[in-house]
Short mmCIF file of C-alpha atoms and ligand atoms in Angstrom, two decimals:
data_model
loop_
_atom_site.label_atom_id
_atom_site.label_comp_id
_atom_site.label_asym_id
_atom_site.label_seq_id
_atom_site.Cartn_x
_atom_site.Cartn_y
_atom_site.Cartn_z
CA UNK A 3 109.39 78.24 -0.96
CA UNK A 4 111.70 80.93 -2.25
CA UNK A 5 110.60 84.16 -3.93
CA UNK A 6 107.60 82.45 -5.41
CA UNK A 7 104.58 84.16 -6.88
CA UNK A 8 102.62 81.56 -4.90
CA UNK A 9 103.55 83.41 -1.72
CA UNK A 10 101.43 86.38 -2.78
CA UNK A 11 98.67 86.75 -0.21
CA UNK A 12 95.30 86.00 -1.82
CA UNK A 13 96.97 85.20 -5.15
CA UNK A 14 94.60 85.42 -8.11
CA UNK A 15 95.17 83.47 -11.33
CA UNK A 16 92.72 84.17 -14.14
CA UNK A 17 92.32 83.49 -17.82
CA UNK A 18 90.46 81.42 -20.35
CA UNK A 19 89.95 77.69 -20.02
CA UNK A 20 91.75 77.32 -23.37
CA UNK A 21 93.89 79.50 -25.57
CA UNK A 22 91.87 79.58 -28.80
CA UNK A 23 93.61 82.21 -30.90
CA UNK A 24 96.30 84.78 -30.29
CA UNK A 25 93.69 87.52 -30.54
CA UNK A 26 91.36 85.87 -27.97
CA UNK A 27 94.22 85.28 -25.55
CA UNK A 28 95.78 88.73 -25.81
CA UNK A 29 92.49 90.62 -25.63
CA UNK A 30 91.48 88.64 -22.53
CA UNK A 31 94.91 89.20 -20.98
CA UNK A 32 94.80 92.96 -21.64
CA UNK A 33 91.46 93.26 -19.84
CA UNK A 34 92.59 91.05 -16.96
CA UNK A 35 95.79 93.03 -16.50
CA UNK A 36 93.65 96.06 -15.59
CA UNK A 37 92.53 94.18 -12.46
CA UNK A 38 95.09 94.79 -9.77
CA UNK A 39 94.68 91.45 -7.97
CA UNK A 40 95.31 89.37 -11.10
CA UNK A 41 98.94 88.27 -11.06
CA UNK A 42 98.99 85.27 -13.37
CA UNK A 43 97.32 84.58 -16.72
CA UNK A 44 96.08 81.01 -17.13
CA UNK A 45 95.28 79.29 -20.44
CA UNK A 46 95.12 75.61 -21.40
CA UNK A 47 97.20 74.75 -24.47
CA UNK A 48 96.77 70.98 -24.28
CA UNK A 49 93.23 70.11 -23.23
CA UNK A 50 92.32 66.75 -21.73
CA UNK A 51 88.84 65.99 -23.11
CA UNK A 52 86.49 63.35 -21.77
CA UNK A 53 85.51 62.23 -25.28
CA UNK A 54 87.60 62.26 -28.46
CA UNK A 55 86.60 64.59 -31.25
CA UNK A 56 86.38 67.78 -29.16
CA UNK A 57 88.84 70.64 -29.28
CA UNK A 58 92.06 69.28 -27.75
CA UNK A 59 93.91 72.57 -27.49
CA UNK A 60 95.99 74.60 -29.93
CA UNK A 61 99.19 72.85 -28.84
CA UNK A 62 102.69 74.24 -28.76
CA UNK A 63 101.95 77.30 -30.91
CA UNK A 64 99.83 78.63 -28.02
CA UNK A 65 102.97 78.88 -25.90
CA UNK A 66 104.21 81.69 -28.15
CA UNK A 67 100.88 83.47 -27.61
CA UNK A 68 101.30 83.16 -23.84
CA UNK A 69 104.80 84.64 -24.16
CA UNK A 70 103.39 87.51 -26.21
CA UNK A 71 100.59 88.09 -23.68
CA UNK A 72 103.18 88.25 -20.92
CA UNK A 73 105.22 90.77 -22.93
CA UNK A 74 102.22 93.01 -23.52
CA UNK A 75 100.69 92.85 -20.03
CA UNK A 76 103.45 91.99 -17.57
CA UNK A 77 101.30 89.15 -16.21
CA UNK A 78 103.03 85.89 -15.38
CA UNK A 79 101.68 82.89 -17.29
CA UNK A 80 100.37 79.44 -16.37
CA UNK A 81 99.39 76.39 -18.37
CA UNK A 82 98.45 72.75 -17.80
CA UNK A 83 101.04 70.03 -18.33
CA UNK A 84 100.22 66.34 -18.59
CA UNK A 85 103.43 64.80 -19.92
CA UNK A 86 107.23 65.30 -19.79
CA UNK A 87 107.09 66.81 -23.31
CA UNK A 88 104.53 69.38 -22.16
CA UNK A 89 106.80 70.34 -19.25
CA UNK A 90 109.84 70.74 -21.52
CA UNK A 91 107.95 72.81 -24.09
CA UNK A 92 106.27 75.02 -21.49
CA UNK A 93 109.55 75.72 -19.67
CA UNK A 94 111.31 76.33 -22.99
CA UNK A 95 108.77 79.06 -23.80
CA UNK A 96 109.15 80.62 -20.34
CA UNK A 97 105.80 79.67 -18.83
CA UNK A 98 106.02 80.71 -15.17
CA UNK A 99 103.58 78.35 -13.50
CA UNK A 100 102.79 74.78 -14.58
CA UNK A 101 99.68 73.05 -13.32
CA UNK A 102 99.05 69.35 -13.19
CA UNK A 103 95.38 68.79 -14.02
CA UNK A 104 92.96 66.48 -12.26
CA UNK A 105 93.04 63.84 -14.96
CA UNK A 106 96.81 63.68 -14.56
CA UNK A 107 97.21 63.94 -10.78
CA UNK A 108 95.00 60.84 -10.60
CA UNK A 109 97.74 58.76 -12.27
CA UNK A 110 100.98 58.09 -10.33
CA UNK A 111 102.82 57.00 -13.51
CA UNK A 112 102.16 60.34 -15.17
CA UNK A 113 102.95 62.32 -12.04
CA UNK A 114 106.22 60.43 -11.62
CA UNK A 115 107.19 61.05 -15.26
CA UNK A 116 106.50 64.76 -14.79
CA UNK A 117 108.45 64.76 -11.54
CA UNK A 118 111.46 63.15 -13.27
CA UNK A 119 111.59 65.81 -15.96
CA UNK A 120 111.18 68.62 -13.41
CA UNK A 121 114.38 67.57 -11.63
CA UNK A 122 116.98 70.32 -11.72
CA UNK A 123 114.54 73.02 -12.86
CA UNK A 124 113.20 75.81 -10.66
CA UNK A 125 109.65 75.46 -11.95
CA UNK A 126 106.61 76.54 -9.98
CA UNK A 127 104.02 73.78 -9.96
CA UNK A 128 100.36 73.66 -8.98
CA UNK A 129 98.86 70.27 -8.26
CA UNK A 130 95.12 69.96 -8.76
CA UNK A 131 93.21 67.38 -6.78
CA UNK A 132 92.67 64.07 -8.58
CA UNK A 133 89.18 63.66 -10.06
CA UNK A 134 88.20 61.14 -7.40
CA UNK A 135 87.96 62.07 -3.71
CA UNK A 136 91.11 60.24 -2.62
CA UNK A 137 93.21 62.29 -0.26
CA UNK A 138 96.12 59.82 -0.30
CA UNK A 139 96.36 60.03 -4.07
CA UNK A 140 96.49 63.83 -3.92
CA UNK A 141 99.07 63.73 -1.13
CA UNK A 142 101.04 61.13 -3.11
CA UNK A 143 101.18 63.43 -6.15
CA UNK A 144 102.49 66.23 -3.93
CA UNK A 145 105.19 63.96 -2.47
CA UNK A 146 106.27 62.81 -5.94
CA UNK A 147 106.71 66.40 -7.11
CA UNK A 148 108.49 67.31 -3.88
CA UNK A 149 110.90 64.41 -4.48
CA UNK A 150 112.03 66.06 -7.71
CA UNK A 151 113.46 68.86 -5.59
CA UNK A 152 110.83 71.38 -6.71
CA UNK A 153 110.21 73.84 -3.88
CA UNK A 154 107.55 76.11 -5.26
CA UNK A 155 104.44 73.99 -5.05
CA UNK A 156 100.81 74.98 -4.62
CA UNK A 157 97.62 72.94 -4.32
CA UNK A 158 94.45 73.57 -6.30
CA UNK A 159 91.06 72.38 -5.11
CA UNK A 160 88.75 71.94 -8.12
CA UNK A 161 86.22 69.52 -6.62
CA UNK A 162 85.56 65.83 -7.22
CA UNK A 163 83.59 63.84 -9.74
CA UNK A 164 80.52 62.38 -8.09
CA UNK A 165 77.90 60.27 -9.72
CA UNK A 166 74.39 61.71 -9.64
CA UNK A 167 75.42 64.99 -8.02
CA UNK A 168 73.63 67.80 -9.85
CA UNK A 169 74.34 70.82 -7.70
CA UNK A 170 77.95 71.24 -8.81
CA UNK A 171 80.01 70.09 -11.74
CA UNK A 172 82.53 68.74 -9.24
CA UNK A 173 81.48 68.28 -5.62
CA UNK A 174 83.61 70.49 -3.34
CA UNK A 175 83.86 68.04 -0.38
CA UNK A 176 85.65 70.77 1.57
CA UNK A 177 86.86 68.40 4.28
CA UNK A 178 89.37 66.90 1.79
CA UNK A 179 91.32 70.07 0.86
CA UNK A 180 91.18 71.16 4.49
CA UNK A 181 92.70 67.88 5.60
CA UNK A 182 95.41 68.14 2.93
CA UNK A 183 96.14 71.67 4.12
CA UNK A 184 96.70 70.22 7.58
CA UNK A 185 99.14 67.68 6.10
CA UNK A 186 101.04 70.31 4.07
CA UNK A 187 100.65 73.52 6.07
CA UNK A 188 103.47 75.23 4.15
CA UNK A 189 101.80 74.81 0.74
CA UNK A 190 99.25 77.39 -0.43
CA UNK A 191 95.79 75.98 -1.13
CA UNK A 192 94.10 77.70 -4.05
CA UNK A 193 90.42 77.28 -4.91
CA UNK A 194 89.15 76.81 -8.47
CA UNK A 195 85.47 77.80 -8.22
CA UNK A 196 85.06 77.61 -12.01
CA UNK A 197 85.61 73.85 -12.21
CA UNK A 198 83.80 73.18 -8.91
CA UNK A 199 80.63 74.93 -10.01
CA UNK A 200 80.69 74.57 -13.79
CA UNK A 201 78.38 77.58 -13.67
CA UNK A 202 79.36 81.24 -13.91
CA UNK A 203 76.46 82.24 -11.62
CA UNK A 204 77.87 80.20 -8.73
CA UNK A 205 81.53 81.20 -9.01
CA UNK A 206 81.21 84.10 -6.55
CA UNK A 207 79.60 82.04 -3.79
CA UNK A 208 82.23 79.28 -3.95
CA UNK A 209 85.03 81.85 -4.09
CA UNK A 210 83.57 83.43 -0.94
CA UNK A 211 83.29 80.07 0.77
CA UNK A 212 86.96 79.33 0.06
CA UNK A 213 87.97 82.67 1.55
CA UNK A 214 85.88 81.90 4.64
CA UNK A 215 87.73 78.59 4.89
CA UNK A 216 91.08 80.43 4.85
CA UNK A 217 92.16 79.26 1.40
CA UNK A 218 95.20 81.12 0.10
CA UNK A 219 94.06 82.16 -3.37
CA UNK A 220 91.82 81.68 -6.38
CA UNK A 221 92.13 80.44 -9.95
CA UNK A 222 89.16 81.59 -12.01
CA UNK A 223 88.34 81.06 -15.67
CA UNK A 224 87.79 84.30 -17.53
CA UNK A 225 87.15 84.72 -21.24
CA UNK A 226 86.72 87.89 -23.28
CA UNK A 227 83.45 86.47 -24.66
CA UNK A 228 82.29 83.43 -22.65
CA UNK A 229 79.44 82.50 -24.99
CA UNK A 230 81.94 82.02 -27.82
CA UNK A 231 84.31 79.90 -25.72
CA UNK A 232 85.46 76.62 -27.23
CA UNK A 233 85.67 74.84 -23.87
CA UNK A 234 83.90 75.25 -20.51
CA UNK A 235 81.56 77.91 -21.91
CA UNK A 236 79.09 77.79 -19.00
CA UNK A 237 81.60 78.54 -16.26
CA UNK A 238 83.69 81.34 -17.73
CA UNK A 239 83.12 84.96 -16.84
CA UNK A 240 84.23 88.16 -18.56
CA UNK A 241 87.07 90.15 -17.00
CA UNK A 242 84.44 92.74 -16.07
CA UNK A 243 82.36 90.14 -14.22
CA UNK A 244 85.53 88.98 -12.49
CA UNK A 245 86.17 92.52 -11.31
CA UNK A 246 82.62 92.76 -9.96
CA UNK A 247 82.94 89.46 -8.12
CA UNK A 248 86.25 90.52 -6.61
CA UNK A 249 84.80 93.71 -5.25
CA UNK A 250 81.83 91.82 -3.78
CA UNK A 251 83.96 89.33 -1.83
CA UNK A 252 84.15 89.75 1.92
CA UNK A 253 87.72 89.12 2.95
CA UNK A 254 87.29 89.43 6.71
CA UNK A 255 88.15 86.03 8.07
CA UNK A 256 85.61 83.96 9.94
CA UNK A 257 86.57 82.28 13.21
CA UNK A 258 88.11 78.88 12.43
CA UNK A 259 86.57 77.08 15.42
CA UNK A 260 83.12 78.03 14.34
CA UNK A 261 84.07 77.06 10.82
CA UNK A 262 85.02 73.52 11.71
CA UNK A 263 81.46 72.87 12.85
CA UNK A 264 80.14 74.29 9.60
CA UNK A 265 82.50 72.15 7.54
CA UNK A 266 81.54 69.01 9.44
CA UNK A 267 77.86 69.71 8.95
CA UNK A 268 78.47 70.49 5.27
CA UNK A 269 80.28 67.20 4.79
CA UNK A 270 77.42 65.29 6.40
CA UNK A 271 74.82 67.20 4.43
CA UNK A 272 76.69 66.30 1.30
CA UNK A 273 76.31 62.64 2.19
CA UNK A 274 72.61 63.11 2.92
CA UNK A 275 72.18 64.64 -0.53
CA UNK A 276 73.96 61.67 -2.08
CA UNK A 277 71.64 59.26 -0.26
CA UNK A 278 68.59 61.25 -1.35
CA UNK A 279 69.75 60.97 -4.96
CA UNK A 280 70.27 57.23 -4.53
CA UNK A 281 66.88 56.79 -2.83
CA UNK A 282 65.05 58.49 -5.67
CA UNK A 283 66.86 56.40 -8.25
CA UNK A 284 66.11 53.19 -6.34
CA UNK A 285 62.44 54.03 -5.87
CA UNK A 286 62.12 54.92 -9.51
CA UNK A 287 63.72 51.59 -10.50
CA UNK A 288 61.31 49.79 -8.16
CA UNK A 289 58.36 51.54 -9.83
CA UNK A 290 59.56 50.56 -13.29
CA UNK A 291 59.37 46.91 -12.24
CA UNK A 292 55.89 47.51 -10.79
CA UNK A 293 54.89 48.95 -14.14
CA UNK A 294 55.98 45.75 -15.91
CA UNK A 295 54.06 43.62 -13.40
CA UNK A 296 51.04 45.89 -13.98
CA UNK A 297 51.19 45.21 -17.72
CA UNK A 298 51.30 41.43 -17.17
CA UNK A 299 48.40 41.57 -14.67
CA UNK A 300 46.32 43.65 -17.03
CA UNK A 301 47.00 41.37 -20.03
CA UNK A 302 45.91 38.40 -17.91
CA UNK A 303 42.94 40.17 -16.30
CA UNK A 304 44.39 39.76 -12.81
CA UNK A 305 43.65 41.98 -9.75
CA UNK A 306 46.22 44.73 -9.18
CA UNK A 307 46.18 44.38 -5.37
CA UNK A 308 47.09 40.93 -4.15
CA UNK A 309 46.81 40.95 -0.37
CA UNK A 310 48.66 37.73 0.42
CA UNK A 311 51.72 38.85 -1.61
CA UNK A 312 51.70 42.28 0.04
CA UNK A 313 51.52 40.78 3.54
CA UNK A 314 54.58 38.67 2.75
CA UNK A 315 56.48 41.75 1.53
CA UNK A 316 55.62 43.62 4.74
CA UNK A 317 56.61 40.70 6.95
CA UNK A 318 59.98 40.39 5.23
CA UNK A 319 60.76 44.10 5.45
CA UNK A 320 59.67 44.43 9.08
CA UNK A 321 61.84 41.44 10.06
CA UNK A 322 64.84 42.88 8.25
CA UNK A 323 64.34 46.29 9.79
CA UNK A 324 64.78 44.83 13.29
CA UNK A 325 68.53 44.93 12.65
CA UNK A 326 68.38 48.69 12.07
CA UNK A 327 67.47 51.65 14.26
CA UNK A 328 64.29 52.25 12.24
CA UNK A 329 60.98 51.92 14.12
CA UNK A 330 58.36 49.45 12.92
CA UNK A 331 55.82 52.30 12.52
CA UNK A 332 58.20 54.13 10.23
CA UNK A 333 58.95 51.06 8.11
CA UNK A 334 55.25 50.22 7.74
CA UNK A 335 54.34 53.80 6.84
CA UNK A 336 57.13 53.96 4.27
CA UNK A 337 56.07 50.67 2.70
CA UNK A 338 52.43 51.81 2.56
CA UNK A 339 53.53 54.92 0.71
CA UNK A 340 55.56 52.89 -1.78
CA UNK A 341 52.71 50.45 -2.23
CA UNK A 342 50.11 53.11 -2.98
CA UNK A 343 52.38 54.73 -5.58
CA UNK A 344 53.04 51.31 -7.08
CA UNK A 345 49.27 50.62 -7.30
CA UNK A 346 48.70 54.00 -8.93
CA UNK A 347 51.36 53.22 -11.54
CA UNK A 348 50.07 49.68 -12.16
CA UNK A 349 46.53 50.98 -12.73
CA UNK A 350 47.69 53.48 -15.36
C1 PEP B 6 91.32 73.36 -16.60
O1 PEP B 6 91.88 73.97 -15.68
O2 PEP B 6 90.88 73.90 -17.62
C2 PEP B 6 91.10 71.92 -16.42
C3 PEP B 6 91.02 71.08 -17.44
O3 PEP B 6 90.94 71.62 -15.16
P1 PEP B 6 90.74 70.23 -14.36
O4 PEP B 6 92.02 69.49 -14.49
O5 PEP B 6 90.48 70.75 -12.99
O6 PEP B 6 89.56 69.54 -14.95
MN1 MN B 7 88.40 74.53 -17.96
#
């Protein structure tokens, strides 16, 4: 990496999720430029939206606003690119840092097309993790961009889509970025707590966690008036809030050995949480069936509790459980608990 802004220790990139108007972008940039740590202004010009019909970004005209913001504040600028045309336009307007978003890094065709158009430029490129927790896919995107001859590359951890997970917008699964950091020790790993949490109240704690895990910098969404934001309203913070968070962060580094244990436990706890979610869903589905049986029994004036059927269920489950490490007492107690809830629901 040569003379890259990405080499700045603890680099901080901040700015709105989307550029909405020149006024919104410049006023946010002016406030952010008062914060010493902020080196780069981010703003999405082309927005990948999950469903059609939403605001898809202001498009190329926003690039002129970024250039104006840079002129007025001295901040470098960054925007998301998802196609060769985006790369050409952004470079033409002098955008300093391009980032490949999660919905693009997931697709090798798109990453390759971007890599091809980057050839021969001296662009600085951030590669966000793909939406799904696939470390090879993320590493593959990095290798494709490296093959274009681009030297100034950074990684951005923004968490992973996970079905049923409620705690975060995108589950952090810290073991994945840490493993990628081991594979590419020369590339800075930047944390995006805004897209991990999806919640402005949690941004500080995830930013702190990333510092504890020796991440190299932060990219944080900041909007002059978050409640009026056109995209990602819930996760953006004002420049003032950003300043407060920055001064609250503890930058003394925790011992890495101790940390590894914590990360391992965190990864396992994450899996436990996933299983708990699944268990609740499964039990609830089981009860919905019991409810239907209850309705049939009641319409036909049948007894709710049918001992011979229940004994067969228990026998089957106990036999199956012999192949697991679960004790027979546990399995019977669990089934009793399920049965009594099922009876309660059927009697309703
Ligand atoms: C963004 O940075 O605004 C964005 C769309 O991010 P991601 O690709 O992480 O979803
Ligand atoms: Mn966003």
